[in-house]
Tab-separated table of C-alpha atoms in Angstrom:
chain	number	residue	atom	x	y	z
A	1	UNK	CA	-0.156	0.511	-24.601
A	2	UNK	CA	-3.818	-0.220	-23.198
A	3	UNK	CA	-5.687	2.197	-20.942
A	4	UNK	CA	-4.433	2.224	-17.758
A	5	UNK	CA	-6.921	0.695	-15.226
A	6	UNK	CA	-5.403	3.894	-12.629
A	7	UNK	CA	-4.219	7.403	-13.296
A	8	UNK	CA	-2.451	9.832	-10.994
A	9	UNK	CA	-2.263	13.204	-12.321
A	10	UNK	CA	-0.238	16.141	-10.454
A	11	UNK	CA	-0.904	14.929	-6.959
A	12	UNK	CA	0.207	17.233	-4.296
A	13	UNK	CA	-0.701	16.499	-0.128
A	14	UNK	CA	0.546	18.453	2.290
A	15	UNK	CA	0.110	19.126	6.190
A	16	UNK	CA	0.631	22.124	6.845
A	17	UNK	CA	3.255	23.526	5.301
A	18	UNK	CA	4.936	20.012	5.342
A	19	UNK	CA	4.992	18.625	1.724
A	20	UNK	CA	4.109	14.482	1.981
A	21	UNK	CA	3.847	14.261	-1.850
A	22	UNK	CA	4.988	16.425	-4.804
A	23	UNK	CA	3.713	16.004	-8.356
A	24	UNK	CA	2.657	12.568	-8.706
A	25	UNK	CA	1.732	11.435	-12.060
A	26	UNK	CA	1.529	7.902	-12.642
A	27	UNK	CA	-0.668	4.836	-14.557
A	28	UNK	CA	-0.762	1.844	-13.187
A	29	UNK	CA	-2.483	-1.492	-15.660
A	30	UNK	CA	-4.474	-3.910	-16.004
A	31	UNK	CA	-3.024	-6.976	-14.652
A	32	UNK	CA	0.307	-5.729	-13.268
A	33	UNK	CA	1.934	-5.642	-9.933
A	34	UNK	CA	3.230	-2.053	-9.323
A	35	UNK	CA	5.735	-2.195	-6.212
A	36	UNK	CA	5.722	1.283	-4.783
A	37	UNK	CA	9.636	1.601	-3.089
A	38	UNK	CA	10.800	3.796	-0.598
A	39	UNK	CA	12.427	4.612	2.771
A	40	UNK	CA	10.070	4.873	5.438
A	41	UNK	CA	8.658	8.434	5.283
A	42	UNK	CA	8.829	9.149	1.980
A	43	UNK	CA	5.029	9.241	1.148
A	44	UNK	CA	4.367	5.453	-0.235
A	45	UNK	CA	1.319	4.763	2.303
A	46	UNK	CA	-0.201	7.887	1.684
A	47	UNK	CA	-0.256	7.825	-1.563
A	48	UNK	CA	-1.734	4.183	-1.163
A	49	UNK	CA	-4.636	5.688	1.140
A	50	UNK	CA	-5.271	8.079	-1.477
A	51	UNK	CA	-5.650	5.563	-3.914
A	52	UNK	CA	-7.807	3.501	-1.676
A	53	UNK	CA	-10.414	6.428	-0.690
A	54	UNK	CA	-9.059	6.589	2.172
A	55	UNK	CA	-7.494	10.244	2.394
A	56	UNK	CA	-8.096	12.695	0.102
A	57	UNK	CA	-4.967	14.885	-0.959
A	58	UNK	CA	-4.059	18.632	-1.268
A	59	UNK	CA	-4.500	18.735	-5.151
A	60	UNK	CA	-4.431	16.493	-8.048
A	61	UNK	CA	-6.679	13.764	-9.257
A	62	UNK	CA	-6.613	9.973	-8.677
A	63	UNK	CA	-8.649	8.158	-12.312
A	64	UNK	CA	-9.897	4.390	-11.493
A	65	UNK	CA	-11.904	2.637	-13.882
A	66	UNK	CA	-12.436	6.152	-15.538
A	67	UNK	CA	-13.977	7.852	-12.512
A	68	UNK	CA	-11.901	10.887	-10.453
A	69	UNK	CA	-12.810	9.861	-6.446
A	70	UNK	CA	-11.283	13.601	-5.709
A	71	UNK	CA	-14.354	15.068	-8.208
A	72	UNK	CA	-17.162	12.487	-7.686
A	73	UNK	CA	-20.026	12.098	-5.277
A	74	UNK	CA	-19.598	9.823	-2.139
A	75	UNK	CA	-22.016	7.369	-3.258
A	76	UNK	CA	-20.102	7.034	-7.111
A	77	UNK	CA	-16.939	6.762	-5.657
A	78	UNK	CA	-18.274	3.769	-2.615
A	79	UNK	CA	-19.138	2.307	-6.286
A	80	UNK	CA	-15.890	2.208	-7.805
A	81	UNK	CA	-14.101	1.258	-4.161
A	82	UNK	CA	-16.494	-1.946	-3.774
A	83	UNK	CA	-14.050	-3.263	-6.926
A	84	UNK	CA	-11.054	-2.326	-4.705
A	85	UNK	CA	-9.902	-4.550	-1.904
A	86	UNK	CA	-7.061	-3.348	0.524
A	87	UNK	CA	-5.128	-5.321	3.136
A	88	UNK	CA	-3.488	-3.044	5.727
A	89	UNK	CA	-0.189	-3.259	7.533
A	90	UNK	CA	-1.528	-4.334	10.749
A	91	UNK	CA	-3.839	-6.743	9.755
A	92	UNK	CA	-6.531	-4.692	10.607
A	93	UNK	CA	-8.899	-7.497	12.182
A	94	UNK	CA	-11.833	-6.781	14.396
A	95	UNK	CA	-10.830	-8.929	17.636
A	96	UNK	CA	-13.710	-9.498	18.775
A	97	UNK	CA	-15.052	-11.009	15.776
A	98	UNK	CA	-14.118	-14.684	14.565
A	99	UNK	CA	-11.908	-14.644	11.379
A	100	UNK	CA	-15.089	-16.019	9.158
A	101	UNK	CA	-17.193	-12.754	10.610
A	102	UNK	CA	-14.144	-10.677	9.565
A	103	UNK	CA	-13.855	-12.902	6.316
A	104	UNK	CA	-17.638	-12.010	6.091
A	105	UNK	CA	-17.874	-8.244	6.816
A	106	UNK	CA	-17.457	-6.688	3.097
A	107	UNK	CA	-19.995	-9.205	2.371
A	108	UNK	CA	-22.756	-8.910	5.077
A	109	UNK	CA	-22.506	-5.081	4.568
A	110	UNK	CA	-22.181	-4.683	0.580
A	111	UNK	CA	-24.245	-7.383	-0.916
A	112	UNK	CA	-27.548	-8.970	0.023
A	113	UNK	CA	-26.879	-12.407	-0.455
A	114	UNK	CA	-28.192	-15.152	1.756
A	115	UNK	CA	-26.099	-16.031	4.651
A	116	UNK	CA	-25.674	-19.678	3.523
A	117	UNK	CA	-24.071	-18.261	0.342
A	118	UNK	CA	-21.533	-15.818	2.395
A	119	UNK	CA	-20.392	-18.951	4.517
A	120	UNK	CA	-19.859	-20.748	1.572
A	121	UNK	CA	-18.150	-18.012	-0.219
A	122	UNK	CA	-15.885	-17.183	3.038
A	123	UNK	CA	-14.397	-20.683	3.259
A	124	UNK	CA	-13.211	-20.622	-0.591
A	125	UNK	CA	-11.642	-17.373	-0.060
A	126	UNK	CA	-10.142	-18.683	3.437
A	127	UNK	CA	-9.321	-21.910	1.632
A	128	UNK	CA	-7.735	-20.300	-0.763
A	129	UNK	CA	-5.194	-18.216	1.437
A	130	UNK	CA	-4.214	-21.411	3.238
A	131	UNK	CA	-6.491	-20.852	6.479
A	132	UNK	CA	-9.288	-23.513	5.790
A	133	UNK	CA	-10.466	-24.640	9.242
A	134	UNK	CA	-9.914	-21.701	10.920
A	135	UNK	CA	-13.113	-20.022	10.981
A	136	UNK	CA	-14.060	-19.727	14.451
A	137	UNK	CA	-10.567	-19.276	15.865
A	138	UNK	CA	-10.366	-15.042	17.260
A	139	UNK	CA	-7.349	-13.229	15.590
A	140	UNK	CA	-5.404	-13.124	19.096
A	141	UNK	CA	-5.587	-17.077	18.262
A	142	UNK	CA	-3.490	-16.472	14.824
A	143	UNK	CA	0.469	-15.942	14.419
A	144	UNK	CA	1.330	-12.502	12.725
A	145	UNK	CA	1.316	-14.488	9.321
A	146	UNK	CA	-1.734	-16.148	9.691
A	147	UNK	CA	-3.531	-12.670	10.638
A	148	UNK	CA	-2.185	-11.222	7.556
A	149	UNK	CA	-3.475	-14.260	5.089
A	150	UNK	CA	-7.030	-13.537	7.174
A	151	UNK	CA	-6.730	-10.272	6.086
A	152	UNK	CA	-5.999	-10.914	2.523
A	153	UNK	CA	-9.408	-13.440	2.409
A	154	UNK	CA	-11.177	-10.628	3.694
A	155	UNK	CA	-9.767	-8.153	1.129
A	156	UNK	CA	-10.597	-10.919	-1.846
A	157	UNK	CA	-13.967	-10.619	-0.386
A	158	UNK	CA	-15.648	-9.046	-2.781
A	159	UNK	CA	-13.803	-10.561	-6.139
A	160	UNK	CA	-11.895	-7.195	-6.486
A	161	UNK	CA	-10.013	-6.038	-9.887
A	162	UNK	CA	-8.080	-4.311	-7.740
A	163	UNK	CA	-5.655	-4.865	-4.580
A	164	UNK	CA	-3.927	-2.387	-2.672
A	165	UNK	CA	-1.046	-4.054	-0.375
A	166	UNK	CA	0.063	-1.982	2.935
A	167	UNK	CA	3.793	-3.752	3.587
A	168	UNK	CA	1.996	-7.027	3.424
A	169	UNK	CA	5.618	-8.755	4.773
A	170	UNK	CA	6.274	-6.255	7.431
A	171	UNK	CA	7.271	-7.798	10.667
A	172	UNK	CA	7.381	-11.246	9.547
A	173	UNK	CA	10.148	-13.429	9.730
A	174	UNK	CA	11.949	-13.845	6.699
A	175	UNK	CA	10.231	-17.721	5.901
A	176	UNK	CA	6.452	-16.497	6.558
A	177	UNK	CA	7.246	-13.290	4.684
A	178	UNK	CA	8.277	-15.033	1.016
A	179	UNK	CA	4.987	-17.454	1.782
A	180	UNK	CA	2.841	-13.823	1.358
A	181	UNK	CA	5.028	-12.712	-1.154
A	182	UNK	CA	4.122	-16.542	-3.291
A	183	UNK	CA	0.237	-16.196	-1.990
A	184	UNK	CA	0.065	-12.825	-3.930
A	185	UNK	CA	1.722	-14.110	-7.294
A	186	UNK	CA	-0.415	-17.082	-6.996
A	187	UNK	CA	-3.675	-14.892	-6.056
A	188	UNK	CA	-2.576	-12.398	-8.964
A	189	UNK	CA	-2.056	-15.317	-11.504
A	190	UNK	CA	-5.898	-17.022	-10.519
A	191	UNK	CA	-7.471	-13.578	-10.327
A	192	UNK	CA	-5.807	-11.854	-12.890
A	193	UNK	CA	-6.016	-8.576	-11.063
A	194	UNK	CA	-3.993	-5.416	-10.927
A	195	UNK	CA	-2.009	-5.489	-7.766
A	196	UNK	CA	-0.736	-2.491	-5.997
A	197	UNK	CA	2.225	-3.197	-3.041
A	198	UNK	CA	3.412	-0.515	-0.516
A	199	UNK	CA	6.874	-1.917	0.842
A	200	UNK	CA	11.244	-1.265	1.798
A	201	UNK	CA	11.669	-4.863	1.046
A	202	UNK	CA	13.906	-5.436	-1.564
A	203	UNK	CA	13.316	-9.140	-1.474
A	204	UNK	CA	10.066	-9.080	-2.037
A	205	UNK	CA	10.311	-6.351	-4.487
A	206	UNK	CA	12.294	-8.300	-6.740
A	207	UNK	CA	9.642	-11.214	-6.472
A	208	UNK	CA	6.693	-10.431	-7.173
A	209	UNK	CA	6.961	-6.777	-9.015
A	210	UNK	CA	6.239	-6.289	-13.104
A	211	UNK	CA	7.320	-2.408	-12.167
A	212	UNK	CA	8.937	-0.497	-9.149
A	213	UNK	CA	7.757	3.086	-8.359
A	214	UNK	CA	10.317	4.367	-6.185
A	215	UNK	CA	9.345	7.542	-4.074
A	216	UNK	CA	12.432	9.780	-2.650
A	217	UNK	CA	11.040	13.073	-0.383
A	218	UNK	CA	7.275	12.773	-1.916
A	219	UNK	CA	8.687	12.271	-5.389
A	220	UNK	CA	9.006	9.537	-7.871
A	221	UNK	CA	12.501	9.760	-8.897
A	222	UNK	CA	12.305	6.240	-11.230
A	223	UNK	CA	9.484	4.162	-12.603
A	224	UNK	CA	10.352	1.102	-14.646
A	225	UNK	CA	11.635	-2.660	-14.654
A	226	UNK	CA	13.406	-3.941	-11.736
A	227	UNK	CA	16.132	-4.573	-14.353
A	228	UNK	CA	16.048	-0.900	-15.375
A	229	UNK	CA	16.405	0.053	-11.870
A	230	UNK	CA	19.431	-1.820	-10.915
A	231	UNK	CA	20.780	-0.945	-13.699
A	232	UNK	CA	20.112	2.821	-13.051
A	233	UNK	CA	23.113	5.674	-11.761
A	234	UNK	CA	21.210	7.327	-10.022
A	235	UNK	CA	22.689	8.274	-6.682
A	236	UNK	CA	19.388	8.080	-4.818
A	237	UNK	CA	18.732	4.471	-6.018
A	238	UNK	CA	21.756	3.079	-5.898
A	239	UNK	CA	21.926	4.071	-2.235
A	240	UNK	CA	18.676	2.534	-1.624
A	241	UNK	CA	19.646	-0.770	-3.013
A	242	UNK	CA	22.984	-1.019	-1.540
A	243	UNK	CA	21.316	-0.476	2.070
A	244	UNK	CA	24.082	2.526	2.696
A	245	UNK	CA	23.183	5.159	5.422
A	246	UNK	CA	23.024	8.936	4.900
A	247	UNK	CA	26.314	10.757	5.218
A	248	UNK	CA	25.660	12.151	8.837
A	249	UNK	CA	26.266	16.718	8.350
A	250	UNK	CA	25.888	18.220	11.223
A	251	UNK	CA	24.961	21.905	12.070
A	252	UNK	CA	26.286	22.539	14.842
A	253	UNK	CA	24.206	25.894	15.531
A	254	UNK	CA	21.501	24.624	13.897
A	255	UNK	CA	21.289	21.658	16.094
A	256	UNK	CA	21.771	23.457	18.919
A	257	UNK	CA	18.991	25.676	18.417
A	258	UNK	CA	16.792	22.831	17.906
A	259	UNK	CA	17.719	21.394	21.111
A	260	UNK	CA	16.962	24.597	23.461
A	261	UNK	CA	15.778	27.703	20.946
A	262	UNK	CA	16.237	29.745	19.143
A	263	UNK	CA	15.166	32.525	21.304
A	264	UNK	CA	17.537	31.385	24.133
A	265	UNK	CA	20.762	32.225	21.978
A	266	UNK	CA	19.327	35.675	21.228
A	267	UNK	CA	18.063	36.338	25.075
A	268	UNK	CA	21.725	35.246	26.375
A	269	UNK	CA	23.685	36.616	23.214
């Protein structure tokens, strides 16, 4: 198998003594799309800010393109991260800037080309995500899909090998949703670029992934095909993939001391 492009190795974050993610090793390739699965609160957007420079965890390295960004100076790993593009949950759009400027931005701050080249080189990138024309509209101007496919542009600024994909379909109605999950295998397919998606949604999951990280309690607890994993016996993913709730065990003491203290029961024992 070829050098992976990204390499986790014994990752542990932790607030506190809260554990967020437990011994994380894990490559990711060159020209994949690695899904990374999980019920909300399991760790999957942390891990992607860590792998985006955006948070730095408890222990552990994160390897891209050869180069630790846990070890390495600021300005060597802004280097490596200028080959990285990210599109967030929210869209992340500046609202008081036209979707062009935002289009623009990595541009304008990373490169000194002329201004008549950025222009040029934002309307391919908006053409490409199906926005052409809507350059000087605001974001508050955009539906929730629309903002998203501004976002993407903005995040294919720069050409980037790599793209890191916050729950690109979250909050999207089912229709708009599969149009961002076909955008990305068409952008992966033209671009040919290693494509990393944080999401719960099974449907896109089974789209667009070539492997499924699934994360249980800061853990990955399977890593393979989305054949392999439906195939799998485990408990854990079976559960997940069925949609069935957790068997509800309650406590009763414990609850109750959670609800008005611990030292109350002891002061009125």
């Amino acid at each position: 198998m070829s050098t992976p492009i990204i390499s986790i190795r014994n990752l542990h974050t932790a607030y506190g003594r809260r554990e967020i993610l437990k011994n994380i090793n894990l490559d990711i390739y060159d020209d994949e799309t690695l899904v990374i699965l999980g019920r909300s609160g399991c760790g999957k957007t942390t891990l992607l800010r860590h792998l985006a420079g955006l948070q730095m965890p408890t222990q552990g390295e994160i390897i891209i393109k050869g180069v630790d960004l846990v070890r390495v100076r600021e300005d060597e790993k802004n280097a490596v991260l200028k080959k990285v593009g990210m599109l967030f949950q929210g869209a992340a759009l500046f609202n008081s800037m036209t979707i062009a400027d935002n289009v623009a931005l990595p541009l304008v701050e990373h490169t000194r080309l002329e201004m008549s080249t950025i222009k040029i080189m934002t309307r391919m990138k908006l053409d490409l995500v199906g926005l052409s024309g809507f350059d000087d509209f605001m974001p508050a101007q955009l539906s929730g899909g629309m903002k998203k496919r501004a976002a993407l542009a903005r995040a294919l600024a720069m050409d980037p090998e790599i793209l890191f994909c916050d729950e690109p379909s979250a909050g999207l109605d089912p229709i708009v949703a599969v149009g961002i999950d076909h955008l990305i295998l068409k952008l992966k397919k033209a671009f040919r670029m290693t494509i990393v998606v944080v999401t719960h949604e099974l449907a896109s999951v089974f789209l667009i992934a070539d492997r499924i990280a699934l994360l249980h309690e800061g853990e990955v607890i399977f890593l393979g095909s989305k054949e392999a994993m439906q195939e799998s016996s485990d408990a854990r993913i079976q559960q997940f993939l069925h949609r069935k709730p957790d068997e509800e065990v309650i406590d009763r003491e414990k609850h109750l001391k959670a609800l008005i203290g611990e030292g109350y029961l002891i002061d009125h024992a």
